[in-house]
Amino acid sequence: MNYFNQDLASLHADLVAKKVSAKELTQATLDNIKDTDTKIDAFLNLNEDAALAQAAKIDEAGISEDQPLAGIPVALKDNIVTKGLTTTAASKMLEDFKPVYDATVTEKLAAAQMITVGKTNLDEFAMGGSTENSAFKPTKNAWDQTKVPGGSSGGSAAAVASGQVPVALGSDTGGSIRQPASFNGIVGIKPTYGRVSRWGLIAFGSSLDQIGPLTHGVKDNATVLSAIAGHDDHDLTSSTQAVPDFAADLNDATSVKGLRIGLPKEYLADGVSDDVKAAILAAADTYRKLGATVDEVSLPHNKYGVAAYYIIASSEASSNLQRFDGIRYGYRAKDVQNLEDVYVKSRSEGFGDEVKRRIMLGTFSLSAGFYDAYFLKAAKVRTVIMNDFKAILKDHDFIMGPVAPTPAFGLGDEIKDPITMYMNDVLTIPVNLAGLPGLSLPAGFSNGLPVGMQLIGRPFDESTLYRAGYAFEQSTDFHTQLPTLGGQN
Amino acid sequence: MANRITREQVQHVAGLAKLEFTDAQLDAFTPQLDDIIGLFETLSEVDTTGVEATSSVSDQLNVMREDVADNWGQSEALLKNAPDAARGFIKVPAIIDESEDNE
């Protein structure tokens, strides 16, 4: 059964017309994952029996036209908790952890009658940009299995790009949805901070984390974001702002005419590869042809984003990860004689190197004598970076630029060099620091690997990003190109 | 190497974070952390005089709610996640032993 080239609206139409049942669609998805995952390694855990049972129930009740996501399979990054379904955060620490509750997004997907088919691989606790920091296995890029899929939502991105699932959820603390979307030639959004509840997302950097969807197309992405967004009493940083039907305005008449776009010169600076620059400049021309204006603007403090981020995110992580102490759940070291040993040995054996590095950096930045010079300074630089964005977005509708300085790099190429790895996030991190929405979508190719474009908007203005993304998609064909490995291609 | 952080400091921070490293790990981590702290120090180039620190970008401020107890009734499932449990309690090694008494 081939549905790889179908969007959600067309899958929905087939389900309503009973051309395919939810159970058939779910079974085909599971079969396809089993066929292709030997090469992609996107999944850590399948939810086979429960998914098929849920699909059968949905078929029995029937799918009506006002349930656009009913019966559609979805995969969840394995740092989003699912009741009774093992959730590991790709860490040995949580290898056998079975959550006793569902994340709010998990509940919302279930309420929309989407079918969770499995949990996808990630860098351990979402710390990394290549999915090589998974304690279990590295995921491979859908386009070239010698390349990384990006990270930390590499499993979700590769699963969607290779046609294993039409939709996956990821999380983004410093680029972890946008960069893997870019590396795999698909669409991913990091919503405005507070747009989506973080309840049940295993916390990394609480002032930066957001959950968002990864899909083949812009409209599909908009449909899923509307389903998972909204205020939640369980997450008091979630916003009470109304959630629009983001997909409703996307149609043949969608236009960017009259919009003002800012293109920061720092986003085309040294370190950004020529092919990536060329793709973004071509995209700027496309927007001009569509009637928008594109101005060169400046984010003068952009280069300080990486340093500020690795202090703030690591500090928050060192605090959040204190809960993994070997007592109530998770890994406990064997043969320990006293409580201190339970803590120290369980943590030292349960966490991988990158997680330890971040805990160390955070603990150092927060420790007596260093707090002012590191954590407090970074929190102030964060304000300066936010002000740079505010100044541009005052008279520009959105900002455009690359997602990552290069296309996907080789497996094993950068994992030994933390600073090189951290610098890959230079174009995505500032967006998290400022809490703004960022959309990543296909905008070109470099030696057969996808190149992504990033659109950054005003707080809670995902609508403009989707509109601009959709208009771009309508006038280009990058999103219609699919990897040859695709399970159903 | 600029020696922004010494091996002894790395060990001290590890103690604060309830982590321990072997000598070989310390050899690898110390220069890496030193390089990254060097990156952190570039922030001193930014003039932040009079700039307020940002700790949250949420648009929600001081959200209040009633403090109501809620029984999830899942003690059994919770205990199943514990590494060791008995009779409805989580089991841990002795909290105080002789080696700690001597410290």
PDB file of C-alpha atoms in Angstrom, chain B:
ATOM      1  CA  MET B   1      45.860  25.300  27.069  1.00  0.00           C
ATOM      2  CA  ALA B   2      44.602  28.356  28.853  1.00  0.00           C
ATOM      3  CA  ASN B   3      43.793  26.422  32.021  1.00  0.00           C
ATOM      4  CA  ARG B   4      40.514  28.131  32.766  1.00  0.00           C
ATOM      5  CA  ILE B   5      39.509  25.076  34.771  1.00  0.00           C
ATOM      6  CA  THR B   6      41.882  22.683  36.519  1.00  0.00           C
ATOM      7  CA  ARG B   7      41.564  18.959  36.967  1.00  0.00           C
ATOM      8  CA  GLU B   8      40.897  19.555  40.668  1.00  0.00           C
ATOM      9  CA  GLN B   9      38.084  21.992  39.865  1.00  0.00           C
ATOM     10  CA  VAL B  10      36.550  19.468  37.467  1.00  0.00           C
ATOM     11  CA  GLN B  11      36.597  16.924  40.286  1.00  0.00           C
ATOM     12  CA  HIS B  12      35.020  19.444  42.657  1.00  0.00           C
ATOM     13  CA  VAL B  13      32.203  20.228  40.188  1.00  0.00           C
ATOM     14  CA  ALA B  14      31.689  16.491  39.583  1.00  0.00           C
ATOM     15  CA  GLY B  15      31.201  16.108  43.334  1.00  0.00           C
ATOM     16  CA  LEU B  16      28.557  18.849  43.329  1.00  0.00           C
ATOM     17  CA  ALA B  17      26.794  17.134  40.406  1.00  0.00           C
ATOM     18  CA  LYS B  18      26.969  13.678  42.049  1.00  0.00           C
ATOM     19  CA  LEU B  19      29.114  12.316  39.236  1.00  0.00           C
ATOM     20  CA  GLU B  20      32.458  10.577  39.347  1.00  0.00           C
ATOM     21  CA  PHE B  21      35.085  10.212  36.648  1.00  0.00           C
ATOM     22  CA  THR B  22      37.996   7.859  36.155  1.00  0.00           C
ATOM     23  CA  ASP B  23      41.462   9.305  35.564  1.00  0.00           C
ATOM     24  CA  ALA B  24      41.113   8.626  31.839  1.00  0.00           C
ATOM     25  CA  GLN B  25      37.747  10.419  31.758  1.00  0.00           C
ATOM     26  CA  LEU B  26      39.205  13.382  33.642  1.00  0.00           C
ATOM     27  CA  ASP B  27      42.032  13.532  31.095  1.00  0.00           C
ATOM     28  CA  ALA B  28      39.469  13.754  28.289  1.00  0.00           C
ATOM     29  CA  PHE B  29      36.896  16.003  29.988  1.00  0.00           C
ATOM     30  CA  THR B  30      39.181  18.629  31.507  1.00  0.00           C
ATOM     31  CA  PRO B  31      40.531  20.088  28.223  1.00  0.00           C
ATOM     32  CA  GLN B  32      37.066  19.830  26.590  1.00  0.00           C
ATOM     33  CA  LEU B  33      35.413  21.727  29.420  1.00  0.00           C
ATOM     34  CA  ASP B  34      38.271  24.200  29.376  1.00  0.00           C
ATOM     35  CA  ASP B  35      37.688  24.918  25.662  1.00  0.00           C
ATOM     36  CA  ILE B  36      33.953  25.317  26.166  1.00  0.00           C
ATOM     37  CA  ILE B  37      34.461  27.675  29.109  1.00  0.00           C
ATOM     38  CA  GLY B  38      36.760  29.637  26.785  1.00  0.00           C
ATOM     39  CA  LEU B  39      33.778  29.949  24.437  1.00  0.00           C
ATOM     40  CA  PHE B  40      31.633  31.096  27.395  1.00  0.00           C
ATOM     41  CA  GLU B  41      34.149  33.828  28.176  1.00  0.00           C
ATOM     42  CA  THR B  42      33.527  35.507  24.815  1.00  0.00           C
ATOM     43  CA  LEU B  43      30.342  36.840  26.469  1.00  0.00           C
ATOM     44  CA  SER B  44      32.501  39.362  28.302  1.00  0.00           C
ATOM     45  CA  GLU B  45      32.753  41.213  24.965  1.00  0.00           C
ATOM     46  CA  VAL B  46      29.037  42.114  25.249  1.00  0.00           C
ATOM     47  CA  ASP B  47      28.277  45.272  27.216  1.00  0.00           C
ATOM     48  CA  THR B  48      25.404  44.344  29.532  1.00  0.00           C
ATOM     49  CA  THR B  49      25.550  47.400  31.772  1.00  0.00           C
ATOM     50  CA  GLY B  50      22.021  48.131  32.944  1.00  0.00           C
ATOM     51  CA  VAL B  51      20.578  45.102  31.091  1.00  0.00           C
ATOM     52  CA  GLU B  52      18.069  42.960  32.998  1.00  0.00           C
ATOM     53  CA  ALA B  53      18.578  39.204  32.992  1.00  0.00           C
ATOM     54  CA  THR B  54      15.971  37.081  31.201  1.00  0.00           C
ATOM     55  CA  SER B  55      15.008  33.876  32.938  1.00  0.00           C
ATOM     56  CA  SER B  56      11.658  33.193  31.272  1.00  0.00           C
ATOM     57  CA  VAL B  57      10.102  34.041  27.907  1.00  0.00           C
ATOM     58  CA  SER B  58       6.623  32.826  28.846  1.00  0.00           C
ATOM     59  CA  ASP B  59       3.786  35.324  28.444  1.00  0.00           C
ATOM     60  CA  GLN B  60       2.174  33.966  31.624  1.00  0.00           C
ATOM     61  CA  LEU B  61       3.003  35.647  34.923  1.00  0.00           C
ATOM     62  CA  ASN B  62       2.202  34.502  38.453  1.00  0.00           C
ATOM     63  CA  VAL B  63      -0.434  31.957  37.540  1.00  0.00           C
ATOM     64  CA  MET B  64      -2.250  30.912  40.704  1.00  0.00           C
ATOM     65  CA  ARG B  65      -4.329  27.833  41.353  1.00  0.00           C
ATOM     66  CA  GLU B  66      -6.008  26.147  44.292  1.00  0.00           C
ATOM     67  CA  ASP B  67      -3.752  23.748  46.139  1.00  0.00           C
ATOM     68  CA  VAL B  68      -5.865  20.621  45.862  1.00  0.00           C
ATOM     69  CA  ALA B  69      -4.608  17.144  46.672  1.00  0.00           C
ATOM     70  CA  ASP B  70      -5.094  14.644  43.861  1.00  0.00           C
ATOM     71  CA  ASN B  71      -4.770  10.905  44.268  1.00  0.00           C
ATOM     72  CA  TRP B  72      -3.729   9.318  41.003  1.00  0.00           C
ATOM     73  CA  GLY B  73      -4.238   5.874  42.518  1.00  0.00           C
ATOM     74  CA  GLN B  74      -1.226   4.491  40.723  1.00  0.00           C
ATOM     75  CA  SER B  75       1.083   3.488  43.547  1.00  0.00           C
ATOM     76  CA  GLU B  76       1.485   0.024  42.077  1.00  0.00           C
ATOM     77  CA  ALA B  77       2.530   1.307  38.650  1.00  0.00           C
ATOM     78  CA  LEU B  78       4.854   3.837  40.280  1.00  0.00           C
ATOM     79  CA  LEU B  79       6.505   1.165  42.409  1.00  0.00           C
ATOM     80  CA  LYS B  80       7.032  -0.990  39.321  1.00  0.00           C
ATOM     81  CA  ASN B  81       9.383   1.718  38.042  1.00  0.00           C
ATOM     82  CA  ALA B  82      11.395   1.700  41.262  1.00  0.00           C
ATOM     83  CA  PRO B  83      14.650  -0.273  41.051  1.00  0.00           C
ATOM     84  CA  ASP B  84      13.766  -2.056  44.282  1.00  0.00           C
ATOM     85  CA  ALA B  85      10.523  -2.118  46.270  1.00  0.00           C
ATOM     86  CA  ALA B  86       8.904  -4.115  49.037  1.00  0.00           C
ATOM     87  CA  ARG B  87       5.538  -3.979  50.838  1.00  0.00           C
ATOM     88  CA  GLY B  88       4.462  -0.776  49.125  1.00  0.00           C
ATOM     89  CA  PHE B  89       7.726   1.062  49.795  1.00  0.00           C
ATOM     90  CA  ILE B  90      10.783   1.895  47.724  1.00  0.00           C
ATOM     91  CA  LYS B  91      13.842   0.049  49.017  1.00  0.00           C
ATOM     92  CA  VAL B  92      17.222   1.764  49.247  1.00  0.00           C
ATOM     93  CA  PRO B  93      20.550   0.773  50.814  1.00  0.00           C
ATOM     94  CA  ALA B  94      21.210   1.931  54.385  1.00  0.00           C
ATOM     95  CA  ILE B  95      21.294   5.726  54.445  1.00  0.00           C
ATOM     96  CA  ILE B  96      23.945   5.909  57.151  1.00  0.00           C
ATOM     97  CA  ASP B  97      26.701   3.369  57.321  1.00  0.00           C
ATOM     98  CA  GLU B  98      30.025   3.254  59.081  1.00  0.00           C
ATOM     99  CA  SER B  99      31.982   4.751  56.204  1.00  0.00           C
ATOM    100  CA  GLU B 100      29.766   7.853  56.373  1.00  0.00           C
ATOM    101  CA  ASP B 101      30.034   8.036  60.176  1.00  0.00           C
ATOM    102  CA  ASN B 102      33.766   8.402  59.849  1.00  0.00           C
ATOM    103  CA  GLU B 103      33.590  11.354  57.482  1.00  0.00           C
TER     104      GLU B 103
END
